[in-house]
C-alpha positions as YAML, in Angstrom:
chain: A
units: angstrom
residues:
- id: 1
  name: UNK
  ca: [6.97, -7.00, -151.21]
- id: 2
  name: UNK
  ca: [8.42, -6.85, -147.82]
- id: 3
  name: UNK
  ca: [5.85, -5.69, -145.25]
- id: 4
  name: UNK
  ca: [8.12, -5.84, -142.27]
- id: 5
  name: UNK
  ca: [10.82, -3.13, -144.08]
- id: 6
  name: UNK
  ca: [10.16, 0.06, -145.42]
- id: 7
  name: UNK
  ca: [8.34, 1.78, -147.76]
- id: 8
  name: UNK
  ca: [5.61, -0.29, -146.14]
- id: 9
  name: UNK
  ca: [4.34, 0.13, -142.72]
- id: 10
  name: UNK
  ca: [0.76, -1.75, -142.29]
- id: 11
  name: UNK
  ca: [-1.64, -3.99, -144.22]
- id: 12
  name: UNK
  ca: [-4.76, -3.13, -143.78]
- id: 13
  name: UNK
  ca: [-7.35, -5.78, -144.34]
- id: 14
  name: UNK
  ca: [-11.06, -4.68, -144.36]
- id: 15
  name: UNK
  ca: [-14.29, -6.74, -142.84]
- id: 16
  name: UNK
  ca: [-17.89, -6.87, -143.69]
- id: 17
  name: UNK
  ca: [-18.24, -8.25, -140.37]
- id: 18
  name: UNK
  ca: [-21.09, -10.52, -141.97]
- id: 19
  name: UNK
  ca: [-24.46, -11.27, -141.61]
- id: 20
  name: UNK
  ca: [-24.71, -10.60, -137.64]
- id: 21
  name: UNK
  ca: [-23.03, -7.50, -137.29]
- id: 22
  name: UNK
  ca: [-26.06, -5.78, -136.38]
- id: 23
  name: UNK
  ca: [-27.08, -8.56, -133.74]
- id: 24
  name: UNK
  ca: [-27.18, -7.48, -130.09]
- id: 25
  name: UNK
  ca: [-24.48, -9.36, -128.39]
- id: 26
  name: UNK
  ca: [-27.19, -10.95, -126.68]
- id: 27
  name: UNK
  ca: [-28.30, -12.32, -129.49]
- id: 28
  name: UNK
  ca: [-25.55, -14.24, -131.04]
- id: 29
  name: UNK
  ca: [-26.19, -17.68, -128.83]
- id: 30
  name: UNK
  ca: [-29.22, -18.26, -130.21]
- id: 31
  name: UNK
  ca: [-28.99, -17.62, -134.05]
- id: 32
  name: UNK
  ca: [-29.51, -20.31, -136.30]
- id: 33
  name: UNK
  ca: [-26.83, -21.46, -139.26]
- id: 34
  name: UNK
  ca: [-30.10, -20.14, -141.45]
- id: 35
  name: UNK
  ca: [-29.55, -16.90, -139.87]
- id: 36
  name: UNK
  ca: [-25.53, -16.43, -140.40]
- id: 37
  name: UNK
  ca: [-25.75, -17.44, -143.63]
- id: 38
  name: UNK
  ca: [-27.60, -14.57, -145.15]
- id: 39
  name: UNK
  ca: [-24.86, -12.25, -145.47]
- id: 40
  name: UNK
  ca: [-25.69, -8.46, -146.92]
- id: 41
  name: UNK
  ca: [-23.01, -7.80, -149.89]
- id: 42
  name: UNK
  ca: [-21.51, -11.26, -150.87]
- id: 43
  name: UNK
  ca: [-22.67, -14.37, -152.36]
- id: 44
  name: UNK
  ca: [-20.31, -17.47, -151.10]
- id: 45
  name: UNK
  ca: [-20.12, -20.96, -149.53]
- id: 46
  name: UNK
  ca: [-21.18, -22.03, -146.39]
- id: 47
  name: UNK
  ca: [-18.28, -22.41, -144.82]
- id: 48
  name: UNK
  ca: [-16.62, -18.73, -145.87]
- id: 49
  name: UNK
  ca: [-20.15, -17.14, -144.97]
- id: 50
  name: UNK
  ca: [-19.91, -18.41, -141.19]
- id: 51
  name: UNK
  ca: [-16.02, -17.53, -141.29]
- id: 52
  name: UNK
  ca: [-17.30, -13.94, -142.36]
- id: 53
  name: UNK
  ca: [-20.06, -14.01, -139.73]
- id: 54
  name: UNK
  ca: [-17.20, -14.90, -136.83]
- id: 55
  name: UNK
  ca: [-14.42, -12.70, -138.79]
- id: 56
  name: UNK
  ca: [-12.59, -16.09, -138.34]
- id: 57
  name: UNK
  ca: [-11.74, -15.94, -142.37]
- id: 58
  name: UNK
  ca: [-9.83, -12.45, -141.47]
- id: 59
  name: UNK
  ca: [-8.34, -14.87, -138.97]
- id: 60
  name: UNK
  ca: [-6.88, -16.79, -142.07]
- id: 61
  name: UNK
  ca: [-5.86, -13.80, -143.99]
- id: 62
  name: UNK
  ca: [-4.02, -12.46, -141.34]
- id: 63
  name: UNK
  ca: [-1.96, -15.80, -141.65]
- id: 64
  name: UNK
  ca: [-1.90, -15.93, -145.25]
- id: 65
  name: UNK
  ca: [-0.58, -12.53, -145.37]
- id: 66
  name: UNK
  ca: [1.93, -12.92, -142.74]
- id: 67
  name: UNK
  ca: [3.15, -15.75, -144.91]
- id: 68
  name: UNK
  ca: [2.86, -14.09, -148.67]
- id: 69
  name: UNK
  ca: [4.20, -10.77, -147.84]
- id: 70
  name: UNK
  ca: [6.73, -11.77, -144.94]
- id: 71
  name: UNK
  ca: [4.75, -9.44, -142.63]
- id: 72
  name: UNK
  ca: [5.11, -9.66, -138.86]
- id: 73
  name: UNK
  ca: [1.43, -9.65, -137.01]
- id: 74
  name: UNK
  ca: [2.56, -5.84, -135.85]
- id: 75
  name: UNK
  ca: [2.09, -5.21, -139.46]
- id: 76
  name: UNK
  ca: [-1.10, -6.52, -140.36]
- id: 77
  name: UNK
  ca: [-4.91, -4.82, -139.10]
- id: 78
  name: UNK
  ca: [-7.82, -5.59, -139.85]
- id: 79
  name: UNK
  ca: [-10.87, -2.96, -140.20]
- id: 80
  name: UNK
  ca: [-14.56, -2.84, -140.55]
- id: 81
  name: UNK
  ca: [-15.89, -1.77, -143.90]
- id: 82
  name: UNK
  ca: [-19.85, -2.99, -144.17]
- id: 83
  name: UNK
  ca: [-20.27, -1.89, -147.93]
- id: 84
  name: UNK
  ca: [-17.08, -4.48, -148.85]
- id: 85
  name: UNK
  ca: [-15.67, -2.25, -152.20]
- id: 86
  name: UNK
  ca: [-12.25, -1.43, -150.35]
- id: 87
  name: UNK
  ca: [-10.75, -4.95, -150.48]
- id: 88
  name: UNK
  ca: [-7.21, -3.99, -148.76]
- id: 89
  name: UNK
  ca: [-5.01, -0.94, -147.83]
- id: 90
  name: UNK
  ca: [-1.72, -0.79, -148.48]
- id: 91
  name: UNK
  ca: [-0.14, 1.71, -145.56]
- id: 92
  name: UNK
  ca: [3.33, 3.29, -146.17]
- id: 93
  name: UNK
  ca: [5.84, 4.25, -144.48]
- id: 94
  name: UNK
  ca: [5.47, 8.09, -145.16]
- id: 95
  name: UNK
  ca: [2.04, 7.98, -143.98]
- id: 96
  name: UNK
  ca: [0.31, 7.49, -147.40]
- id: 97
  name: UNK
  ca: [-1.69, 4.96, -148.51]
- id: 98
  name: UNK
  ca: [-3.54, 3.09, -151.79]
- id: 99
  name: UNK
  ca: [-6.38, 1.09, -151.74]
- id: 100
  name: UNK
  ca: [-7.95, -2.26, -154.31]
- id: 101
  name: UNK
  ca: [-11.41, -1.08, -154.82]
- id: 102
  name: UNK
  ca: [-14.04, -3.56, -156.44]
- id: 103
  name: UNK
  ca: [-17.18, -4.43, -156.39]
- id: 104
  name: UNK
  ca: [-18.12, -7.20, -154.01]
- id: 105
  name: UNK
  ca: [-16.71, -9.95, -155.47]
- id: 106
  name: UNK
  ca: [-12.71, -11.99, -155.48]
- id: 107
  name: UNK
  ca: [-12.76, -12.59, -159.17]
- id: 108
  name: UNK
  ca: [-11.12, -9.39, -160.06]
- id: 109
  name: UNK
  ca: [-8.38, -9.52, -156.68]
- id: 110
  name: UNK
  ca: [-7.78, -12.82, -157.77]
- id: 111
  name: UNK
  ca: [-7.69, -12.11, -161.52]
- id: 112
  name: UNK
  ca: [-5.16, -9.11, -160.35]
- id: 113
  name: UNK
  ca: [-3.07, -11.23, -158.28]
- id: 114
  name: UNK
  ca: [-2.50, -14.02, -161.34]
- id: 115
  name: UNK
  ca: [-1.73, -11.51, -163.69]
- id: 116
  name: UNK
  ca: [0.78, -9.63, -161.70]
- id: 117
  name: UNK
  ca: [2.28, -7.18, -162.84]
- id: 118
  name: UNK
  ca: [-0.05, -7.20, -165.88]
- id: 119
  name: UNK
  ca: [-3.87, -5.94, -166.37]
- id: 120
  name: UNK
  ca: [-5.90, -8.12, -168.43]
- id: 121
  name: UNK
  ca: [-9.00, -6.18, -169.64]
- id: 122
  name: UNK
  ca: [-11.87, -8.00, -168.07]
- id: 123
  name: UNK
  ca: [-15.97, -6.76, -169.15]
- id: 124
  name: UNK
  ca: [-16.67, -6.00, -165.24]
- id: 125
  name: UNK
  ca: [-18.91, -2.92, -163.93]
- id: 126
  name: UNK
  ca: [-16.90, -0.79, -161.33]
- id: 127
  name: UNK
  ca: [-17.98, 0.83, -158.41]
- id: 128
  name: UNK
  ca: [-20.04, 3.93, -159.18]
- id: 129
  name: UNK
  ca: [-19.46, 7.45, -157.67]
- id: 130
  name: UNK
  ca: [-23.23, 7.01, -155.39]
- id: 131
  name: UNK
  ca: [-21.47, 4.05, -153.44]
- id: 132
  name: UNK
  ca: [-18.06, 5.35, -153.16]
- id: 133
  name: UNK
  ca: [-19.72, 8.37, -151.62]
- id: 134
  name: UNK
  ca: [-21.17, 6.47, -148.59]
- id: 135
  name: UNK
  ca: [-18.08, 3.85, -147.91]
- id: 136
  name: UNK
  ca: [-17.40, 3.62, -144.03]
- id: 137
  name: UNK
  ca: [-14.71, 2.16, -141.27]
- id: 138
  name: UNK
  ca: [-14.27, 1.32, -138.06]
- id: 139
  name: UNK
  ca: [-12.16, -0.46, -135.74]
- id: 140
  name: UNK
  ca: [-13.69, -3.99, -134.98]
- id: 141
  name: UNK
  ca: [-15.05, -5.13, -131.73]
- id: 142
  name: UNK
  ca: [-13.48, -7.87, -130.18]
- id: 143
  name: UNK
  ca: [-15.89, -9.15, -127.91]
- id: 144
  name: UNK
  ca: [-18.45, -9.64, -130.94]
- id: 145
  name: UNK
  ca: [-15.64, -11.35, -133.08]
- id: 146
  name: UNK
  ca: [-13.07, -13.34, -130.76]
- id: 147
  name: UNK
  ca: [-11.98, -15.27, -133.56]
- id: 148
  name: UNK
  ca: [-10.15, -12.42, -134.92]
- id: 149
  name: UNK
  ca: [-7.72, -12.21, -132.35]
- id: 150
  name: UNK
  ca: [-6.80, -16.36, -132.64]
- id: 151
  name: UNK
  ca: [-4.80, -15.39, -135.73]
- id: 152
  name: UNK
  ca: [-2.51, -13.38, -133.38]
- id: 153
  name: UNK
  ca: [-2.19, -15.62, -130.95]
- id: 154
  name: UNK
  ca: [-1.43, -18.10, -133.38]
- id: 155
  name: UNK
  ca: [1.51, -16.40, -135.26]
- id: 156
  name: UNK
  ca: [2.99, -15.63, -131.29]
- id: 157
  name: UNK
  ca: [3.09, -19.80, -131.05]
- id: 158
  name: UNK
  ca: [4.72, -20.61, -134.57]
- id: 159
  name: UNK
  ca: [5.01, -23.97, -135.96]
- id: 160
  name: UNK
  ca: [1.97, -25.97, -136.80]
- id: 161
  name: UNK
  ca: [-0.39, -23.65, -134.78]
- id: 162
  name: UNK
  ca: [-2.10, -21.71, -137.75]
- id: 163
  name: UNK
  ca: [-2.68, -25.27, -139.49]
- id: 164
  name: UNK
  ca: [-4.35, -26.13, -136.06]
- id: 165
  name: UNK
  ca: [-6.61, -22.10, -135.86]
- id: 166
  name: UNK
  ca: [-7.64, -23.16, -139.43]
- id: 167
  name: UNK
  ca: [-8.24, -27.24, -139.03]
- id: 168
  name: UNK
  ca: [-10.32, -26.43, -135.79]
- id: 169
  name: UNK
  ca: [-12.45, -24.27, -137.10]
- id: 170
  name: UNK
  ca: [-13.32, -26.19, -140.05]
- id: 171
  name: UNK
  ca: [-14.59, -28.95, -137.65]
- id: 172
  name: UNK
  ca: [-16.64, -26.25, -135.03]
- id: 173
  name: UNK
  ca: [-18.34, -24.54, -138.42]
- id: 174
  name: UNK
  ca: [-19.09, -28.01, -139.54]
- id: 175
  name: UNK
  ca: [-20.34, -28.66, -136.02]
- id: 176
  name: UNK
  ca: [-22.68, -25.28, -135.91]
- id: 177
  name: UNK
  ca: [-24.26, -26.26, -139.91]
- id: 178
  name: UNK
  ca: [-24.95, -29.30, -138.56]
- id: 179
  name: UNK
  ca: [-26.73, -27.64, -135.47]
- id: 180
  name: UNK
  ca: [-24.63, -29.19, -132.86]
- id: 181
  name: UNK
  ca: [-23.09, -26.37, -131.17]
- id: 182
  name: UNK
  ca: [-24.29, -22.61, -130.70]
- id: 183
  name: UNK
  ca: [-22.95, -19.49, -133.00]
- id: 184
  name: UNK
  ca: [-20.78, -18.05, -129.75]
- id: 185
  name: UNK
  ca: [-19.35, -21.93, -129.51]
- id: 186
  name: UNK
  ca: [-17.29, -21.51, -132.84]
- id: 187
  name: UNK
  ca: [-14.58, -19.22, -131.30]
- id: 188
  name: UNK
  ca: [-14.14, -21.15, -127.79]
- id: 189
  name: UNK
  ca: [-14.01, -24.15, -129.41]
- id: 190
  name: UNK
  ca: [-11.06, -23.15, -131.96]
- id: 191
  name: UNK
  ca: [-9.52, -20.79, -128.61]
- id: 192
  name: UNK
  ca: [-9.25, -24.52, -126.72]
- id: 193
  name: UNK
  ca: [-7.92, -26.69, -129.75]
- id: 194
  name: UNK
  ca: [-5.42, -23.69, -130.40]
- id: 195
  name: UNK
  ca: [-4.42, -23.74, -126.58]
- id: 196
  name: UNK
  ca: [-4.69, -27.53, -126.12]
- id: 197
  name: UNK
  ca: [-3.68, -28.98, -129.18]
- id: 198
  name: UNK
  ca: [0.12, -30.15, -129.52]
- id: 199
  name: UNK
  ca: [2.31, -27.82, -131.43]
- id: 200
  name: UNK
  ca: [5.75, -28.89, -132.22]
- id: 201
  name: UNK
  ca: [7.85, -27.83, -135.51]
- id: 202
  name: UNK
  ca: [6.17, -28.89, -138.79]
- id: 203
  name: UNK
  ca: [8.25, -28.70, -141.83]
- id: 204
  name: UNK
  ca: [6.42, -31.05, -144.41]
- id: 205
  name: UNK
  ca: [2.74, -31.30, -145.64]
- id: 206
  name: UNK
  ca: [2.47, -34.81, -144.16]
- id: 207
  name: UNK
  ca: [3.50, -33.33, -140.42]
- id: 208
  name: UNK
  ca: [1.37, -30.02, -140.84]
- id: 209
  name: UNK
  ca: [-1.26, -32.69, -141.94]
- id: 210
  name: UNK
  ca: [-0.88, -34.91, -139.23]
- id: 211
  name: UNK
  ca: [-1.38, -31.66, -136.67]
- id: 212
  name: UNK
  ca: [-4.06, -30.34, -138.11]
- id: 213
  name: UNK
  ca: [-6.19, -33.67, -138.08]
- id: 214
  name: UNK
  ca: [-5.13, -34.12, -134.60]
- id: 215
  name: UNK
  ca: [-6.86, -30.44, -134.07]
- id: 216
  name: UNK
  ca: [-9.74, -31.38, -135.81]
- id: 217
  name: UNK
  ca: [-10.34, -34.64, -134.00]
- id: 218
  name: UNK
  ca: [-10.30, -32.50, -130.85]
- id: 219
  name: UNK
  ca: [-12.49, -29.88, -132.07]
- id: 220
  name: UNK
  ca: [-15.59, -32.52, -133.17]
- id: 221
  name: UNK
  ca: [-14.96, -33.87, -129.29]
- id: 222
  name: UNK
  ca: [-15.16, -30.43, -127.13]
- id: 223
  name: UNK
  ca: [-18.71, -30.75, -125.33]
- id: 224
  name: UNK
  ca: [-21.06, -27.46, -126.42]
...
């Protein structure tokens, strides 16, 4: 599937926008990893819940995506959707789109994406009509999720840089569990390694490894 030639025009990839969304801007400093990790509609790891809480793991998507579905980043949006039972939209080029709806959980998507282009019958409930009828979008904000823009800037810089996005902010989430840094650190942390970090051509796992442990080294140094 070709997202960068017709029939497809956009990807759409939607957001809870995690457990802060609500937060005053204000706010975000001074929340605790306690408080980021209760997130409203899905039950995951540490790690993913802070990702969700930053929108860094749409960061990562937008990367993946860009790499599964030879999509250029013109291609690829990402948009809010709090109740989390539209996992994707697929946009095409007549103006039409379809949609993976599920409830709030990747073991079906996944389940979907092994089986390709087969359906294995699986005893899961579906969405009912009462939730359907209140789903709701919006565009993100950018100045309450500043990760989500990294992935971008990322693809615009090639080579190893989306092994460095991705290696950085596994060290600054580790760094914010382990109450070392503040929430609103995360994202200028992994927007320093990103811009600081060297980025040369990396064409084997051993040289995409060897960048993205430099970026990590880098990210547990960075002064909060």
């Amino acid at each position: 599937m070709m997202m960068n030639k017709r029939p497809y025009r956009r990807l759409w990839l939607t957001a809870s926008g995690g457990a802060l969304r609500d937060r005053p801007l204000s706010d975000l400093s001074a929340v605790k990893s306690q408080d980021a990790l209760q997130h409203p509609t899905w039950s995951m790891g540490k790690k993913i819940t802070i990702d969700s809480a930053t929108l860094m793991n749409k960061s990562l998507e937008i990367l993946e995506a860009a790499v599964l579905f030879s999509a250029n980043a013109e291609n690829i949006a990402v948009i809010m959707h709090p109740q989390s039972i539209v996992h994707a939209f697929l946009e095409y080029a007549d103006g039409g789109m379809t949609a993976q709806l599920s409830v709030p959980d990747m073991k079906l998507p996944i389940a979907r994406m092994l089986d390709w282009p087969h359906i294995t019958p699986m005893q899961r409930s579906s969405p009912d009509w009462e939730s359907l009828s209140r789903l709701s979008f919006s565009p993100p904000d950018e100045k309450r999720y500043p990760c989500l823009r990294l992935a971008y800037r990322a693809l615009a810089k090639g080579n190893a840089a989306p092994a460095i996005l991705s290696a950085a902010n596994e060290a600054a989430v580790t760094r914010f569990l382990k109450e070392e840094i503040l929430f609103t650190d995360i994202a200028r942390i992994n927007e320093h390694v990103l811009e600081e970090c060297p980025n040369e051509k990396a064409d084997t796992l051993e040289e995409v490894t060897a960048f993205a442990e430099t970026a990590r080294l880098l990210a547990e140094t960075i002064s909060p």
